Short mmCIF file of C-alpha atoms in Angstrom, two decimals:
data_model
loop_
_atom_site.label_atom_id
_atom_site.label_comp_id
_atom_site.label_asym_id
_atom_site.label_seq_id
_atom_site.Cartn_x
_atom_site.Cartn_y
_atom_site.Cartn_z
CA UNK A 1 19.78 -5.00 -7.59
CA UNK A 2 17.41 -4.37 -9.67
CA UNK A 3 14.52 -6.47 -11.12
CA UNK A 4 11.93 -7.20 -13.39
CA UNK A 5 8.39 -7.46 -12.96
CA UNK A 6 5.68 -7.82 -15.16
CA UNK A 7 7.89 -6.18 -17.85
CA UNK A 8 9.16 -3.05 -15.40
CA UNK A 9 12.53 -2.51 -13.61
CA UNK A 10 12.66 -2.03 -10.54
CA UNK A 11 14.96 -1.03 -7.56
CA UNK A 12 14.28 -3.80 -4.61
CA UNK A 13 14.26 -2.35 -1.13
CA UNK A 14 14.61 -4.67 1.46
CA UNK A 15 12.60 -1.96 3.91
CA UNK A 16 9.94 -3.73 6.09
CA UNK A 17 7.22 -1.06 6.22
CA UNK A 18 4.84 -1.13 8.91
CA UNK A 19 1.28 -0.55 6.56
CA UNK A 20 -1.42 -1.92 9.30
CA UNK A 21 -2.90 -3.56 6.25
CA UNK A 22 0.81 -5.69 4.87
CA UNK A 23 1.82 -6.58 8.18
CA UNK A 24 5.82 -6.18 10.03
CA UNK A 25 7.49 -8.29 7.64
CA UNK A 26 6.01 -7.42 4.04
CA UNK A 27 8.60 -7.01 2.00
CA UNK A 28 7.11 -4.44 -0.63
CA UNK A 29 9.18 -3.57 -3.77
CA UNK A 30 10.19 -0.41 -4.36
CA UNK A 31 10.96 1.84 -7.05
CA UNK A 32 14.51 4.49 -5.82
CA UNK A 33 13.21 8.45 -6.22
CA UNK A 34 16.26 10.67 -6.61
CA UNK A 35 16.24 14.43 -7.91
CA UNK A 36 17.01 12.95 -11.47
CA UNK A 37 12.93 11.17 -11.29
CA UNK A 38 11.05 14.27 -10.75
CA UNK A 39 10.16 15.82 -14.43
CA UNK A 40 7.43 17.94 -14.00
CA UNK A 41 4.85 17.51 -16.80
CA UNK A 42 2.38 20.55 -16.28
CA UNK A 43 3.18 22.15 -13.34
CA UNK A 44 3.71 18.66 -11.02
CA UNK A 45 5.61 15.05 -10.98
CA UNK A 46 2.50 11.80 -11.16
CA UNK A 47 3.73 8.54 -8.95
CA UNK A 48 1.34 6.49 -10.03
CA UNK A 49 0.48 3.20 -8.35
CA UNK A 50 3.11 1.51 -6.57
CA UNK A 51 5.92 1.93 -3.82
CA UNK A 52 8.09 4.60 -3.87
CA UNK A 53 11.21 4.95 -1.00
CA UNK A 54 13.43 8.08 -1.20
CA UNK A 55 16.84 8.28 -1.83
CA UNK A 56 18.16 11.03 -0.92
CA UNK A 57 16.82 14.25 0.56
CA UNK A 58 14.41 16.16 -2.45
CA UNK A 59 13.13 19.36 -3.33
CA UNK A 60 10.50 19.53 -5.13
CA UNK A 61 10.72 24.05 -4.51
CA UNK A 62 11.30 24.47 -8.55
CA UNK A 63 9.20 20.72 -9.72
CA UNK A 64 5.96 21.58 -8.91
CA UNK A 65 3.09 19.94 -7.26
CA UNK A 66 3.57 15.99 -6.49
CA UNK A 67 0.49 14.59 -8.01
CA UNK A 68 -0.76 10.78 -6.90
CA UNK A 69 -2.84 8.55 -8.90
CA UNK A 70 -3.94 4.90 -7.62
CA UNK A 71 -2.02 3.58 -4.57
CA UNK A 72 0.97 4.80 -4.42
CA UNK A 73 3.28 3.58 -1.28
CA UNK A 74 5.97 6.62 -0.35
CA UNK A 75 8.72 5.52 1.93
CA UNK A 76 11.23 8.28 3.42
CA UNK A 77 13.38 5.92 4.36
CA UNK A 78 15.05 8.01 6.19
CA UNK A 79 15.14 11.52 3.52
CA UNK A 80 13.61 14.76 3.87
CA UNK A 81 10.90 15.13 1.07
CA UNK A 82 10.72 19.20 1.11
CA UNK A 83 8.17 20.96 -1.21
CA UNK A 84 8.43 24.51 -0.45
CA UNK A 85 5.06 25.96 -1.48
CA UNK A 86 4.19 22.65 -3.51
CA UNK A 87 1.99 20.14 -1.94
CA UNK A 88 0.92 16.95 -2.44
CA UNK A 89 -2.27 16.55 -4.24
CA UNK A 90 -4.45 13.03 -5.85
CA UNK A 91 -5.11 12.31 -9.22
CA UNK A 92 -7.46 9.57 -10.89
CA UNK A 93 -10.64 8.31 -8.68
CA UNK A 94 -10.47 6.95 -5.21
CA UNK A 95 -6.57 7.18 -5.14
CA UNK A 96 -4.70 6.07 -1.60
CA UNK A 97 -1.57 7.21 -0.23
CA UNK A 98 -0.02 5.58 1.98
CA UNK A 99 3.40 7.50 3.70
CA UNK A 100 5.54 5.75 6.01
CA UNK A 101 8.89 6.41 7.12
CA UNK A 102 11.08 3.06 7.44
CA UNK A 103 14.35 4.48 8.80
CA UNK A 104 15.68 2.51 12.37
CA UNK A 105 17.53 5.65 13.41
CA UNK A 106 17.18 9.57 11.95
CA UNK A 107 13.73 9.83 10.37
CA UNK A 108 13.33 12.33 7.67
CA UNK A 109 10.27 14.77 7.29
CA UNK A 110 7.64 16.32 5.19
CA UNK A 111 8.78 20.32 4.81
CA UNK A 112 6.09 23.04 3.38
CA UNK A 113 5.18 26.34 3.56
CA UNK A 114 3.03 25.83 1.01
CA UNK A 115 -0.63 28.25 2.28
CA UNK A 116 -3.09 24.43 1.81
CA UNK A 117 -0.78 22.27 3.43
CA UNK A 118 1.69 19.25 2.72
CA UNK A 119 -0.97 16.92 1.94
CA UNK A 120 -4.47 18.16 -0.17
CA UNK A 121 -6.90 15.53 0.38
CA UNK A 122 -10.28 16.15 -1.95
CA UNK A 123 -12.77 13.74 -2.81
CA UNK A 124 -13.41 10.38 -2.07
CA UNK A 125 -9.82 9.87 -2.27
CA UNK A 126 -7.24 8.17 1.30
CA UNK A 127 -4.80 9.46 2.91
CA UNK A 128 -2.10 7.46 5.27
CA UNK A 129 0.76 8.30 7.49
CA UNK A 130 2.58 5.98 9.52
CA UNK A 131 5.41 7.38 11.98
CA UNK A 132 6.21 10.42 9.93
CA UNK A 133 7.01 14.31 10.68
CA UNK A 134 5.31 16.79 8.76
CA UNK A 135 6.60 20.27 9.02
CA UNK A 136 3.69 23.68 8.04
CA UNK A 137 3.12 27.06 7.73
CA UNK A 138 -0.68 27.23 7.26
CA UNK A 139 -1.64 24.01 7.55
CA UNK A 140 -0.60 20.55 7.50
CA UNK A 141 -3.16 18.27 6.00
CA UNK A 142 -5.56 19.52 4.52
CA UNK A 143 -8.62 17.01 4.06
CA UNK A 144 -11.39 18.57 1.76
CA UNK A 145 -14.06 15.91 1.85
CA UNK A 146 -11.34 13.20 1.66
CA UNK A 147 -10.24 9.70 4.35
CA UNK A 148 -7.39 10.87 6.61
CA UNK A 149 -5.52 8.35 8.72
CA UNK A 150 -2.56 9.36 11.29
CA UNK A 151 -0.32 6.82 12.98
CA UNK A 152 2.30 6.84 15.25
CA UNK A 153 3.41 10.53 13.34
CA UNK A 154 3.97 14.37 13.94
CA UNK A 155 1.96 16.93 12.65
CA UNK A 156 3.76 21.11 13.67
CA UNK A 157 2.61 24.36 12.30
CA UNK A 158 3.94 27.08 12.56
CA UNK A 159 2.84 30.94 11.84
CA UNK A 160 3.10 33.32 13.67
CA UNK A 161 1.80 36.83 11.98
CA UNK A 162 0.38 38.69 13.49
CA UNK A 163 -3.63 37.92 11.64
CA UNK A 164 -2.40 34.14 10.49
CA UNK A 165 -4.05 31.09 11.72
CA UNK A 166 -2.26 27.33 11.62
CA UNK A 167 -4.26 24.05 11.71
CA UNK A 168 -2.30 20.60 12.08
CA UNK A 169 -5.16 18.77 10.85
CA UNK A 170 -8.00 20.22 8.85
CA UNK A 171 -11.16 18.16 8.54
CA UNK A 172 -13.55 20.04 6.28
CA UNK A 173 -16.17 16.70 5.02
CA UNK A 174 -15.04 13.25 5.25
CA UNK A 175 -13.21 11.46 8.30
CA UNK A 176 -10.29 11.63 10.39
CA UNK A 177 -8.36 8.65 12.33
CA UNK A 178 -5.74 9.91 14.35
CA UNK A 179 -3.65 7.28 16.90
CA UNK A 180 -0.51 7.70 19.12
CA UNK A 181 0.40 11.26 17.08
CA UNK A 182 1.66 14.65 18.54
CA UNK A 183 -0.31 17.38 16.44
CA UNK A 184 1.09 20.66 16.97
CA UNK A 185 -0.08 24.37 16.20
CA UNK A 186 1.08 27.77 16.85
CA UNK A 187 -0.57 30.79 15.17
CA UNK A 188 -0.14 34.85 15.67
CA UNK A 189 -4.31 34.56 15.89
CA UNK A 190 -5.72 31.29 16.04
CA UNK A 191 -4.37 28.02 16.23
CA UNK A 192 -6.12 24.66 16.08
CA UNK A 193 -4.58 21.07 16.93
CA UNK A 194 -7.65 19.72 14.85
CA UNK A 195 -10.93 21.85 13.46
CA UNK A 196 -12.99 19.26 11.48
CA UNK A 197 -15.97 20.33 10.17
CA UNK A 198 -19.29 19.86 8.04
CA UNK A 199 -20.71 16.77 9.10
CA UNK A 200 -16.94 14.53 9.68
CA UNK A 201 -15.62 12.34 11.78
CA UNK A 202 -13.25 11.70 14.05
CA UNK A 203 -11.64 9.34 16.32
CA UNK A 204 -8.80 10.38 18.18
CA UNK A 205 -6.35 7.94 20.79
CA UNK A 206 -3.63 7.84 22.39
CA UNK A 207 -2.56 11.37 21.15
CA UNK A 208 -1.62 14.77 22.79
CA UNK A 209 -3.01 18.09 20.72
CA UNK A 210 -2.14 21.19 21.54
CA UNK A 211 -3.15 24.87 20.13
CA UNK A 212 -1.23 27.92 21.10
CA UNK A 213 -2.14 31.34 19.34
CA UNK A 214 -3.41 34.55 20.89
CA UNK A 215 -6.73 35.26 19.57
CA UNK A 216 -8.40 31.37 19.73
CA UNK A 217 -6.12 28.14 20.36
CA UNK A 218 -8.20 24.79 20.03
CA UNK A 219 -6.88 21.06 20.71
CA UNK A 220 -9.70 20.25 19.12
CA UNK A 221 -13.00 22.42 17.48
CA UNK A 222 -15.53 20.88 15.91
CA UNK A 223 -18.57 22.52 14.56
CA UNK A 224 -21.81 22.21 12.21
CA UNK A 225 -23.42 18.16 13.75
CA UNK A 226 -19.26 17.27 13.22
CA UNK A 227 -18.79 13.33 15.50
CA UNK A 228 -15.60 13.44 17.41
CA UNK A 229 -15.16 10.39 19.53
CA UNK A 230 -11.96 10.18 21.82
CA UNK A 231 -10.15 8.79 24.16
CA UNK A 232 -6.67 8.48 26.55
CA UNK A 233 -5.92 11.81 24.90
CA UNK A 234 -4.24 15.38 25.82
CA UNK A 235 -6.36 18.52 24.14
CA UNK A 236 -4.90 21.34 25.84
CA UNK A 237 -5.66 24.91 24.10
CA UNK A 238 -3.03 27.85 25.19
CA UNK A 239 -4.41 31.35 24.64
CA UNK A 240 -0.49 34.25 24.60
CA UNK A 241 -2.58 36.68 24.39
CA UNK A 242 -4.67 38.82 27.12
CA UNK A 243 -8.55 38.96 24.18
CA UNK A 244 -8.24 35.45 23.96
CA UNK A 245 -10.02 32.74 23.74
CA UNK A 246 -8.37 29.49 24.91
CA UNK A 247 -10.00 25.79 25.07
CA UNK A 248 -8.79 22.38 24.77
CA UNK A 249 -11.81 21.39 22.97
CA UNK A 250 -15.06 22.76 20.99
CA UNK A 251 -17.71 21.06 20.43
CA UNK A 252 -20.61 22.07 18.46
CA UNK A 253 -21.30 18.71 17.13
CA UNK A 254 -21.47 15.26 19.44
CA UNK A 255 -18.45 14.23 21.72
CA UNK A 256 -17.66 11.69 23.32
CA UNK A 257 -14.10 11.27 25.77
CA UNK A 258 -12.83 8.61 27.87
CA UNK A 259 -9.86 8.09 29.82
CA UNK A 260 -9.13 12.40 27.96
CA UNK A 261 -7.14 15.39 29.69
CA UNK A 262 -8.69 18.95 28.86
CA UNK A 263 -6.71 22.15 29.38
CA UNK A 264 -7.47 25.91 28.56
CA UNK A 265 -4.42 27.64 29.62
CA UNK A 266 -2.52 31.06 29.48
CA UNK A 267 -3.67 34.77 29.35
CA UNK A 268 -6.11 34.92 27.22
CA UNK A 269 -9.65 36.58 28.33
CA UNK A 270 -12.03 33.24 28.23
CA UNK A 271 -10.04 30.04 29.22
CA UNK A 272 -12.45 26.67 29.23
CA UNK A 273 -11.27 23.96 29.46
CA UNK A 274 -14.41 22.35 27.46
CA UNK A 275 -17.23 24.02 25.80
CA UNK A 276 -19.97 22.78 24.11
CA UNK A 277 -22.21 24.49 22.19
CA UNK A 278 -25.94 23.72 20.52
CA UNK A 279 -28.37 21.38 20.55
CA UNK A 280 -25.91 18.53 20.73
CA UNK A 281 -24.14 15.79 23.40
CA UNK A 282 -21.07 15.66 25.35
CA UNK A 283 -20.30 12.47 27.16
CA UNK A 284 -16.75 12.02 29.48
CA UNK A 285 -15.69 9.50 31.04
CA UNK A 286 -12.35 9.00 33.56
CA UNK A 287 -11.69 12.65 31.88
CA UNK A 288 -9.72 15.56 33.61
CA UNK A 289 -11.10 19.07 32.71
CA UNK A 290 -8.70 22.64 33.42
CA UNK A 291 -9.15 25.76 33.43
CA UNK A 292 -6.15 27.66 34.51
CA UNK A 293 -5.76 31.34 34.16
CA UNK A 294 -2.78 33.54 34.03
CA UNK A 295 -5.28 36.62 34.07
CA UNK A 296 -4.94 38.63 36.49
CA UNK A 297 -7.70 41.09 34.83
CA UNK A 298 -11.31 40.78 34.15
CA UNK A 299 -10.92 37.24 32.99
CA UNK A 300 -13.74 33.90 32.92
CA UNK A 301 -12.36 30.45 33.67
CA UNK A 302 -14.24 27.25 33.68
CA UNK A 303 -13.88 24.08 34.29
CA UNK A 304 -16.24 22.86 31.52
CA UNK A 305 -18.96 24.78 29.86
CA UNK A 306 -22.05 23.68 28.57
CA UNK A 307 -23.55 26.07 26.23
CA UNK A 308 -27.19 25.29 25.35
CA UNK A 309 -26.90 21.12 24.98
CA UNK A 310 -26.76 18.32 27.31
CA UNK A 311 -23.15 17.11 29.00
CA UNK A 312 -22.34 14.16 31.20
CA UNK A 313 -19.54 14.18 33.85
CA UNK A 314 -18.71 10.59 35.12
CA UNK A 315 -16.34 10.31 37.30
CA UNK A 316 -14.69 13.42 36.01
CA UNK A 317 -12.22 15.49 37.96
CA UNK A 318 -13.05 19.59 36.35
CA UNK A 319 -10.96 22.73 38.11
CA UNK A 320 -10.45 26.44 37.34
CA UNK A 321 -7.55 28.32 38.38
CA UNK A 322 -7.22 31.89 38.43
CA UNK A 323 -9.82 34.06 36.60
CA UNK A 324 -9.97 35.77 40.13
CA UNK A 325 -11.09 39.41 39.01
CA UNK A 326 -14.24 38.22 37.63
CA UNK A 327 -15.38 34.45 37.32
CA UNK A 328 -14.34 30.81 37.88
CA UNK A 329 -16.15 27.41 37.60
CA UNK A 330 -15.65 24.64 38.25
CA UNK A 331 -18.33 23.66 35.51
CA UNK A 332 -20.97 26.02 34.42
CA UNK A 333 -24.18 25.35 32.79
CA UNK A 334 -27.22 26.77 30.75
CA UNK A 335 -28.44 23.29 29.45
CA UNK A 336 -28.63 20.20 31.42
CA UNK A 337 -25.32 19.40 33.18
CA UNK A 338 -25.39 15.46 34.43
CA UNK A 339 -22.79 14.74 37.21
CA UNK A 340 -21.74 11.15 38.09
CA UNK A 341 -19.81 9.44 40.15
#
C-alpha cells in the first residue's frame, strides 16, 4: 500500500527490522527500490535519508556507484544487490548506513568485483550490517577511518591470482565491531579475514575468521598500535605454499583474548598460532593455540611466538605439530612470557 507522510509518498512494508537501536518489533515506512529507481547522476545513484527495501534483484553494473547521505537503512528483503565493478560510498557529514535482510527464508546478498570492496567507509561515517551476506574479489568492507559494526553476517572474498591479496575487512583508522559473524578471505598471495592498521580499535565476539593464501595467511593482523579484544572466536590462518606463512593472529598492537581458538596450519614455511611482535602486550585466557604444520621440509611451527613484548597465557593450551624438519615449539619467547594455570 501507499501512504503519505510529511508530504511524500512511501511504499509501506511491514518488515520487522532487527536493528539493535529499533528493536525487533519496530515497523518502519519503506521506500521500495526497483531498477526503475536507479537513475544515475554524475556516475552515481544517491539514497537520501530514509529506509529502503529492495523490490527485486538489482544490478548497478551499468549504473554507477551507490551513495548514501544521512541515516539510511537498506533492507535486501531476500534480493541480491549486484554492484558489479562499483561500490557503496558515503556522502554528506557523519552519514550512517544500516544494511539488513528481513527475508525469513532465502536471503539475498551483496556482490562486487570492485577492487575497492563492496562498501568504502571513510571519514566519520558509520556502516552497520545485520544478517547480511557480502561477496567480493579484493575487499569485502574497506574502512578508511570510519566505524564498522558487523552483526550475524557473512563476508567472503576470493582473489586467487598468483600475486593477488584478499581482505574480508580492512580497517585503516577508526574502529570495527564483529559479532556472531563469519569472515573468510582466500588469495593467491596474501589473505586477511581482518587487517586492522593505524591505531584502530577492534572488537571480536562469537565469530569465525579465516585467511587462506599462498604467501601470507592471517585470521587477524593488527599493526601500528591497534588494540584488539576478542572473545569466543576462531581465528585461522592456512598457508597453501611451502614458502608461505600462516598465523591465526599476528599482533603488533595490544591484544586481549578470552576463550578463543588460534590455529595456524598448512604447508607454509612459518606456522604460528599467534605471533605477537613489538612493544605490545598480549593476554590470553582460556584459549587454545595450535600450530599444525604439514610441511615435511625445513619449516618452523610455534603455537605461541612472543617476539619482544609481554605475553601472558592463563589457563591456555598451546600446541605445536609437525615441522619435524626444523623447529617445533609450543611457546617461544624473546620478550617476557608468563604462563599461569
